[in-house]
Short mmCIF file of C-alpha atoms in Angstrom, two decimals:
data_model
loop_
_atom_site.label_atom_id
_atom_site.label_comp_id
_atom_site.label_asym_id
_atom_site.label_seq_id
_atom_site.Cartn_x
_atom_site.Cartn_y
_atom_site.Cartn_z
CA MET S 181 0.00 0.00 0.00
CA LYS S 182 2.81 2.41 0.86
CA GLY S 183 4.60 1.69 -2.40
CA GLY S 184 1.40 2.27 -4.41
CA GLY S 185 0.74 5.58 -2.62
CA ARG S 186 4.24 6.79 -3.39
CA ARG S 187 3.87 5.92 -7.05
CA LEU S 188 0.52 7.75 -7.21
CA GLY S 189 2.05 10.81 -5.55
CA GLY S 190 4.94 10.71 -8.00
CA ILE S 191 2.56 10.55 -10.97
CA ILE S 192 0.58 13.55 -9.67
CA ALA S 193 3.80 15.53 -9.17
CA ILE S 194 4.93 14.72 -12.71
CA LEU S 195 1.56 15.84 -14.12
CA PHE S 196 1.72 19.15 -12.24
CA LYS S 197 5.29 19.67 -13.41
CA ALA S 198 4.35 18.91 -17.00
CA PHE S 199 1.41 21.32 -16.84
CA PHE S 200 3.60 24.08 -15.41
CA LEU S 201 6.26 23.54 -18.05
CA PHE S 202 3.59 23.55 -20.76
CA ILE S 203 2.24 26.95 -19.62
CA ALA S 204 5.76 28.31 -19.26
CA GLY S 205 6.61 27.06 -22.74
CA ILE S 206 3.62 28.84 -24.26
CA LEU S 207 4.61 32.07 -22.48
CA ALA S 208 8.21 31.75 -23.62
CA PHE S 209 7.14 31.09 -27.20
CA ALA S 210 4.88 34.16 -27.19
CA LEU S 211 7.70 36.34 -25.86
CA LEU S 212 10.09 34.95 -28.44
CA VAL S 213 7.68 35.67 -31.30
CA THR S 214 7.18 39.22 -30.01
CA VAL S 215 10.89 39.92 -29.81
CA LEU S 216 11.51 38.40 -33.24
CA ALA S 217 8.73 40.55 -34.69
CA LEU S 218 10.33 43.65 -33.22
CA MET S 219 13.80 42.70 -34.39
CA PHE S 220 13.15 41.41 -37.91
CA ALA S 221 10.08 43.45 -38.79
CA GLY S 222 11.14 46.77 -37.33
CA VAL S 223 10.01 48.69 -40.40
CA GLY S 224 6.53 47.20 -40.23
CA VAL S 225 6.11 47.60 -36.49
CA PHE S 226 7.86 50.95 -36.28
CA PRO S 227 7.47 52.51 -39.75
CA LEU S 228 8.56 55.94 -38.60
CA LYS S 229 11.70 54.78 -36.79
CA ASN S 230 13.86 57.26 -38.67
CA PHE S 231 11.53 60.02 -37.57
CA PHE S 232 13.28 60.04 -34.15
CA LEU S 233 16.64 58.31 -34.55
CA GLU S 234 19.54 60.14 -36.15
CA GLY S 235 22.79 58.68 -37.41
CA PHE S 236 24.45 55.31 -36.98
CA GLY S 237 25.05 55.75 -33.25
CA GLN S 238 21.42 56.13 -32.24
CA ASN S 239 20.30 53.31 -34.52
CA PHE S 240 22.99 51.01 -33.09
CA LEU S 241 21.99 51.88 -29.52
CA ALA S 242 18.33 51.26 -30.35
CA TRP S 243 19.03 47.78 -31.74
CA ALA S 244 21.38 46.97 -28.85
CA THR S 245 18.69 47.96 -26.37
CA LEU S 246 16.12 45.86 -28.18
CA LEU S 247 18.34 42.76 -28.42
CA LEU S 248 20.03 42.87 -25.03
CA PHE S 249 17.53 44.55 -22.74
CA LEU S 250 14.44 42.78 -24.16
CA GLY S 251 15.81 39.78 -26.04
CA VAL S 252 18.25 38.37 -23.48
CA PRO S 253 15.62 37.77 -20.74
CA VAL S 254 13.49 35.83 -23.25
CA VAL S 255 16.43 33.68 -24.35
CA ALA S 256 17.41 33.07 -20.73
CA PHE S 257 13.89 32.00 -19.85
CA ILE S 258 13.68 29.61 -22.81
CA THR S 259 17.09 28.13 -21.90
CA TRP S 260 15.98 27.55 -18.33
CA LEU S 261 12.75 25.95 -19.55
CA ILE S 262 14.54 23.53 -21.89
CA ARG S 263 16.99 22.53 -19.17
CA ARG S 264 14.11 21.87 -16.79
CA ILE S 265 12.32 19.70 -19.34
CA MET S 266 15.46 17.71 -20.07
CA GLY S 267 16.34 17.48 -16.40
CA VAL S 268 19.79 18.95 -16.90
CA LYS S 269 21.36 20.47 -13.82
CA SER S 270 24.41 22.65 -14.05
CA GLY S 271 26.66 23.37 -11.13
CA SER S 272 28.20 26.36 -12.91
CA ARG S 273 26.86 29.88 -12.56
CA TYR S 274 28.67 31.31 -15.58
CA LEU S 275 25.57 31.02 -17.74
CA GLY S 276 23.49 33.10 -15.35
CA PHE S 277 26.25 35.71 -15.02
CA THR S 278 26.50 35.88 -18.81
CA PHE S 279 22.80 36.54 -19.27
CA GLY S 280 22.82 39.07 -16.44
CA GLY S 281 25.82 40.90 -17.89
CA LEU S 282 24.28 41.11 -21.35
CA TRP S 283 21.03 42.43 -19.91
CA PHE S 284 22.91 45.09 -17.92
CA ILE S 285 24.75 46.18 -21.08
CA GLY S 286 21.37 46.54 -22.79
CA LEU S 287 20.18 48.70 -19.91
CA ILE S 288 23.20 50.97 -20.30
CA CYS S 289 22.60 51.21 -24.05
CA GLY S 290 19.01 52.26 -23.40
CA GLY S 291 20.11 55.00 -21.01
CA ILE S 292 22.69 56.33 -23.47
CA LEU S 293 20.07 56.29 -26.24
CA VAL S 294 17.62 58.34 -24.18
CA TYR S 295 20.32 60.87 -23.31
CA SER S 296 21.45 61.09 -26.94
CA ILE S 297 17.91 61.79 -28.15
CA ALA S 298 17.34 64.35 -25.37
CA THR S 299 20.37 66.37 -26.51
CA ASN S 300 18.64 66.87 -29.87
CA PHE S 301 16.03 69.03 -28.08
CA ASP S 302 18.40 71.34 -26.17
CA ALA S 303 17.95 74.47 -28.31
CA ARG S 304 14.63 76.06 -29.28
CA ALA S 305 13.81 78.57 -32.01
CA ARG S 306 10.74 80.50 -33.14
CA GLU S 307 9.74 82.37 -36.26
CA LYS S 308 6.71 84.60 -36.83
CA GLN S 309 4.67 84.57 -40.03
CA GLU S 310 2.02 87.20 -40.80
CA PHE S 311 -1.04 86.42 -42.94
CA SER S 312 -2.90 89.04 -44.95
CA ILE S 313 -6.69 88.72 -44.70
CA GLN S 314 -9.71 90.70 -45.83
CA GLN S 315 -11.82 92.17 -43.07
CA PRO S 316 -15.24 90.44 -42.95
CA THR S 317 -18.16 92.73 -43.72
CA THR S 318 -20.41 90.86 -41.28
CA GLY S 319 -18.22 91.69 -38.29
CA LYS S 320 -17.83 87.99 -37.62
CA LEU S 321 -14.97 85.59 -38.41
CA ILE S 322 -15.50 81.82 -38.74
CA ILE S 323 -12.54 79.46 -38.33
CA LYS S 324 -12.56 76.01 -39.96
CA VAL S 325 -10.15 73.20 -40.83
CA PRO S 326 -10.67 71.14 -44.02
CA ASP S 327 -10.32 67.41 -44.35
CA THR S 328 -7.11 65.89 -45.70
CA LYS S 329 -6.22 63.09 -48.07
CA VAL S 330 -3.07 62.16 -46.17
CA LYS S 331 -2.66 58.44 -45.63
CA VAL S 332 -2.58 57.67 -41.91
CA TYR S 333 -0.59 54.66 -40.76
CA GLY S 334 -1.90 54.62 -37.21
CA ARG S 335 -2.01 56.33 -33.88
CA TRP S 336 1.00 54.68 -32.31
CA PHE S 337 2.44 58.16 -31.70
CA ARG S 338 -0.37 59.63 -29.66
CA MET S 339 0.44 62.68 -27.58
CA ASP S 340 -2.73 64.68 -28.04
CA GLY S 341 -2.15 64.39 -31.79
CA ILE S 342 -1.50 62.19 -34.85
CA VAL S 343 1.64 61.69 -36.88
CA SER S 344 1.10 60.34 -40.38
CA MET S 345 3.17 59.75 -43.47
CA ASN S 346 2.66 59.59 -47.22
CA ASP S 347 5.04 58.49 -49.94
CA ASP S 348 7.56 61.33 -49.77
CA SER S 349 6.97 63.33 -46.58
CA LEU S 350 5.94 63.28 -42.96
CA PHE S 351 2.77 65.06 -41.94
CA LEU S 352 2.14 66.64 -38.54
CA ASN S 353 -1.05 68.31 -37.35
CA ASN S 354 0.80 69.77 -34.39
CA VAL S 355 -1.10 73.08 -34.51
CA ARG S 356 -2.71 75.15 -31.76
CA VAL S 357 -5.12 78.10 -32.05
CA ARG S 358 -5.05 80.99 -29.61
CA ILE S 359 -7.21 84.13 -29.48
CA VAL S 360 -6.12 87.55 -28.22
CA LYS S 361 -7.59 91.04 -28.23
CA SER S 362 -6.58 93.15 -31.22
CA GLN S 363 -4.75 96.41 -30.62
CA ASP S 364 -6.80 98.17 -33.31
CA SER S 365 -10.17 97.80 -35.03
CA ALA S 366 -9.15 95.02 -37.44
CA TYR S 367 -8.72 91.25 -37.39
CA HIS S 368 -5.17 89.94 -37.63
CA ILE S 369 -3.87 86.38 -38.04
CA SER S 370 -0.29 85.27 -37.55
CA ALA S 371 1.51 81.98 -37.06
CA PHE S 372 4.42 81.22 -34.76
CA LYS S 373 6.49 78.30 -36.02
CA TYR S 374 8.47 76.43 -33.37
CA SER S 375 11.22 73.83 -33.48
CA SER S 376 13.96 72.39 -31.30
CA GLY S 377 17.40 71.12 -32.20
CA LYS S 378 20.79 70.26 -30.78
CA ASP S 379 21.79 73.91 -31.42
CA GLU S 380 20.13 77.11 -32.61
CA GLY S 381 21.26 76.65 -36.21
CA THR S 382 19.66 73.22 -36.44
CA ALA S 383 16.46 74.52 -34.84
CA LEU S 384 16.24 77.39 -37.36
CA ASN S 385 16.81 75.00 -40.27
CA ASN S 386 13.97 72.84 -38.98
CA ILE S 387 11.69 75.90 -38.90
CA LYS S 388 12.49 76.76 -42.52
CA GLU S 389 11.15 73.36 -43.57
CA ILE S 390 7.75 74.09 -42.00
CA SER S 391 5.23 75.27 -44.58
CA TYR S 392 1.90 76.40 -43.14
CA GLY S 393 -0.82 78.60 -44.65
CA ILE S 394 -4.45 79.69 -44.54
CA ASN S 395 -7.21 80.35 -47.08
CA GLN S 396 -10.09 82.79 -46.88
CA LEU S 397 -13.57 82.65 -48.38
CA ASP S 398 -15.66 85.69 -47.44
CA SER S 399 -15.82 85.65 -43.63
CA THR S 400 -14.52 82.08 -43.30
CA ILE S 401 -10.86 81.28 -42.63
CA TRP S 402 -9.66 77.79 -43.54
CA LEU S 403 -6.59 76.76 -41.55
CA ASP S 404 -4.25 74.11 -42.91
CA ARG S 405 -4.77 70.85 -41.11
CA GLY S 406 -1.05 70.55 -40.53
CA PHE S 407 2.30 70.85 -42.21
CA SER S 408 4.60 68.50 -44.06
CA LEU S 409 8.24 67.69 -43.42
CA LYS S 410 10.52 66.15 -45.97
CA LYS S 411 11.04 62.44 -45.61
CA GLY S 412 14.07 61.83 -43.44
CA THR S 413 13.53 64.95 -41.36
CA ARG S 414 13.61 64.15 -37.65
CA PHE S 415 10.93 65.23 -35.25
CA ARG S 416 12.27 68.02 -33.05
CA ASN S 417 9.10 69.45 -31.53
CA GLN S 418 8.08 71.18 -34.74
CA GLY S 419 4.79 72.96 -34.21
CA VAL S 420 2.68 75.91 -35.33
CA GLN S 421 0.71 78.23 -33.09
CA VAL S 422 -1.94 80.29 -34.88
CA THR S 423 -2.76 83.57 -33.14
CA ILE S 424 -6.02 85.32 -34.06
CA GLN S 425 -6.45 88.94 -32.97
CA VAL S 426 -10.10 89.93 -32.57
CA PRO S 427 -11.01 93.63 -32.26
CA VAL S 428 -13.35 94.87 -29.54
CA GLY S 429 -16.99 94.62 -30.61
CA LYS S 430 -16.32 91.98 -33.30
CA ARG S 431 -17.24 88.31 -33.19
CA ILE S 432 -15.55 84.99 -33.81
CA LEU S 433 -16.70 81.36 -34.03
CA ILE S 434 -14.37 78.36 -34.09
CA GLU S 435 -16.01 75.21 -35.42
CA ARG S 436 -15.58 71.82 -33.80
CA ASN S 437 -13.48 70.42 -36.65
CA VAL S 438 -10.68 72.76 -35.53
CA SER S 439 -10.24 71.02 -32.17
CA ARG S 440 -10.75 67.60 -33.76
CA ARG S 441 -8.27 67.97 -36.61
CA LEU S 442 -5.60 70.09 -34.95
CA ASN S 443 -3.76 68.39 -32.11
CA TRP S 444 -1.00 70.09 -30.15
CA PHE S 445 1.71 67.99 -28.54
CA SER S 446 5.24 68.61 -27.42
CA LEU S 447 8.10 66.59 -25.95
CA GLY S 448 9.82 68.02 -22.93
CA SER S 449 9.01 71.53 -21.74
CA ASN S 450 5.83 72.99 -23.22
CA HIS S 451 6.30 76.48 -21.81
CA ASP S 452 6.11 79.20 -24.47
CA TRP S 453 8.27 81.88 -22.91
CA ASP S 454 8.59 83.86 -26.15
CA TRP S 455 4.85 83.87 -26.78
CA GLU S 456 4.05 84.91 -23.23
CA GLU S 457 6.63 87.70 -23.44
CA GLU S 458 5.00 89.16 -26.56
CA TRP S 459 1.35 88.84 -25.47
CA ASN S 460 1.89 89.10 -21.72
CA ASN S 461 0.09 85.75 -21.36
CA ASP S 462 -3.18 87.53 -22.26
CA TYR S 463 -4.73 84.85 -24.44
CA GLU S 464 -8.36 83.80 -24.26
CA SER S 465 -9.81 80.34 -23.69
CA TRP S 466 -12.48 79.18 -26.11
CA SER S 467 -14.84 76.30 -26.81
CA SER S 468 -15.86 74.82 -30.15
CA ASP S 469 -19.07 75.87 -31.92
CA VAL S 470 -19.57 78.82 -29.57
CA GLU S 471 -19.93 82.35 -30.92
CA TYR S 472 -17.89 84.91 -29.00
CA ILE S 473 -17.68 88.69 -28.97
CA MET S 474 -14.56 90.54 -27.92
CA THR S 475 -15.14 93.04 -25.12
CA PRO S 476 -12.69 95.33 -23.31
CA GLY S 477 -12.56 92.68 -20.61
CA GLY S 478 -11.99 89.77 -23.00
CA LEU S 479 -14.04 87.18 -24.87
CA GLU S 480 -17.68 86.73 -23.92
CA ARG S 481 -20.31 84.38 -25.27
CA VAL S 482 -22.95 85.98 -27.44
CA ASN S 483 -25.61 83.53 -26.28
CA LYS S 484 -25.05 83.44 -22.55
CA GLU S 485 -28.05 81.21 -21.89
CA GLU S 486 -26.36 78.24 -23.46
CA TYR S 487 -22.87 77.34 -22.38
CA ARG S 488 -21.38 74.47 -24.32
CA ASP S 489 -18.23 72.84 -23.15
CA SER S 490 -17.20 69.82 -25.26
CA ASP S 491 -20.22 67.49 -25.33
CA ARG S 492 -21.89 68.83 -22.19
CA THR S 493 -24.42 71.70 -22.20
CA TYR S 494 -25.23 73.99 -19.32
CA ASP S 495 -27.86 76.71 -18.92
CA VAL S 496 -26.17 79.55 -17.10
CA ASP S 497 -29.37 81.46 -16.30
CA ASP S 498 -31.09 78.38 -14.95
CA LYS S 499 -28.01 77.62 -12.94
CA SER S 500 -27.94 81.11 -11.41
CA LYS S 501 -31.68 80.92 -10.71
CA THR S 502 -31.21 77.59 -9.00
CA ILE S 503 -28.47 79.06 -6.84
CA GLU S 504 -30.67 82.02 -5.87
CA GLN S 505 -33.58 79.74 -5.03
CA TYR S 506 -31.28 77.62 -2.95
CA LYS S 507 -30.05 80.67 -1.05
CA LYS S 508 -33.62 81.86 -0.43
CA SER S 509 -34.82 78.46 0.73
CA LYS S 510 -31.81 78.25 2.99
CA GLU S 511 -32.65 81.63 4.57
CA GLU S 512 -36.29 80.62 5.03
CA LEU S 513 -35.25 77.38 6.66
CA GLN S 514 -32.94 79.30 8.98
CA LYS S 515 -35.75 81.66 10.00
CA GLU S 516 -38.15 78.75 10.54
CA TYR S 517 -35.51 77.02 12.63
CA GLU S 518 -35.03 80.13 14.81
CA ARG S 519 -38.80 80.53 15.27
CA LYS S 520 -39.24 76.91 16.29
CA GLN S 521 -36.30 77.21 18.64
CA LYS S 522 -37.86 80.29 20.28
CA GLU S 523 -41.20 78.49 20.73
CA ALA S 524 -39.40 75.54 22.27
CA GLU S 525 -37.65 77.83 24.75
CA GLU S 526 -40.98 79.41 25.77
CA LEU S 527 -42.55 76.01 26.29
CA LYS S 528 -39.56 74.98 28.33
CA LYS S 529 -40.00 78.05 30.58
CA GLU S 530 -43.69 77.22 31.09
CA LEU S 531 -42.81 73.69 32.08
CA GLU S 532 -40.20 74.91 34.56
CA LYS S 533 -42.72 77.19 36.44
CA PRO S 534 -43.96 75.85 39.88
CA ILE S 535 -47.54 74.64 40.01
CA ASP S 536 -50.07 76.90 41.96
CA THR S 537 -52.13 74.40 43.96
CA THR S 538 -54.48 77.08 45.40
CA ARG S 539 -56.04 77.67 42.02
CA TYR S 540 -57.53 74.20 42.05
CA ARG S 541 -59.19 74.18 45.61
CA TYR S 542 -62.93 73.61 45.93
CA LYS S 543 -65.08 76.80 46.33
CA LYS S 544 -68.80 77.28 46.73
CA GLU S 545 -70.49 78.62 43.70
CA THR S 546 -71.66 82.15 44.76
CA VAL S 547 -71.13 83.83 41.50
CA GLN S 548 -74.83 83.96 40.56
CA ASN S 549 -75.94 85.52 43.90
CA SER S 550 -73.34 88.20 43.75
CA ASN S 551 -74.40 88.99 40.25
CA VAL S 552 -78.03 89.26 41.33
CA THR S 553 -77.16 91.56 44.27
CA GLU S 554 -74.98 93.65 42.02
CA SER S 555 -77.79 94.00 39.48
CA LYS S 556 -80.29 95.04 42.20
CA SER S 557 -77.98 97.71 43.54
CA GLU S 558 -77.50 98.98 40.01
CA GLN S 559 -81.32 99.26 39.64
CA HIS S 560 -81.64 101.46 42.81
CA LEU S 561 -78.91 103.87 41.75
CA PRO S 562 -80.99 105.85 39.22
CA ILE S 563 -83.88 106.35 41.74
CA GLU S 564 -81.62 107.74 44.50
CA ALA S 565 -79.92 110.06 42.02
CA SER S 566 -83.29 111.52 40.87
CA ARG S 567 -84.38 112.19 44.48
CA LEU S 568 -81.21 114.14 45.22
CA LEU S 569 -81.71 116.21 42.08
CA MET S 570 -85.32 117.17 43.10
CA MET S 571 -84.19 118.21 46.58
CA GLN S 572 -81.51 120.53 45.16
CA MET S 573 -84.05 122.19 42.87
CA VAL S 574 -86.49 122.84 45.77
CA TYR S 575 -83.85 124.43 47.93
#
């Protein structure tokens, strides 16, 4: 019996071990396929690889990081799994040290790669471009963004925006719209083109490659959906900021396709010191599909009853009325509470008074007799008074 129990326990242990190794093998195979896909199909998985990496050094560091930092742990896990299946035991630790050393080298390569890419964003440049527009006769300017025929590969690069690519160029819709108060009685539109680089010269050269424009049809301004960079040009925070100056008393409406098709993103610091220095940080916030009018105090909604923010709608007047009603009801409740509290205090005083027991003693009912006597005396009063009057007249 003991021998049979041991054999049964051994069979169960072998089954559990086989199941564990089977699951581990599936996991190892999946990791291996993933790493192989990243290594041998880099162009398919990362089609815009050259959009960030520059030169042989950065490409070498990227591949070294991929192979050593990600690939070595997978190979080590598969090796351990095979040795466990075959039952091979090694008394040497050189294999583990080798895998650990290669992984550490991959970690160092990754750190150097990140530092190397970061140095390409050290300098920052800006260039201003003025657009000539016709003043709308309606006193209202409408801002729109047209659709584009650019082929989009995906949204793998998603930082509040989309990067896409066609056959011969890279396309960025890294554009932001800001509204300020005009210094005169006319509308003005300008664009600030930004770019970073390892030095100022490189940043300025990147700006020169940015081509951005607008089109006007009556009172409607069509902004370009983005700008193109020549194929092979690296991303260095290139972006365009469109500034619209609205005169006091004039109106502006920005349609929803502007916020949907223009997407601002930036790597690193996103603080526009130059822009804030020129406009004293006096830009206006706005919402899509809302008509505004510029006042001396800033932008104000033309239709104040309806306040639309993204997909939510609020009624400002109803909201203010609700607040007033709440305040009034709160005051009434406070007054009612004070009145009830005063009544409770009066009742408490009445309860605390001592009881007068003399008021409840038994007395004979003599009220009727006294009333009768009093009425009789009242009947004799007029007779006596007339007698006295007659006596005075005689004498």
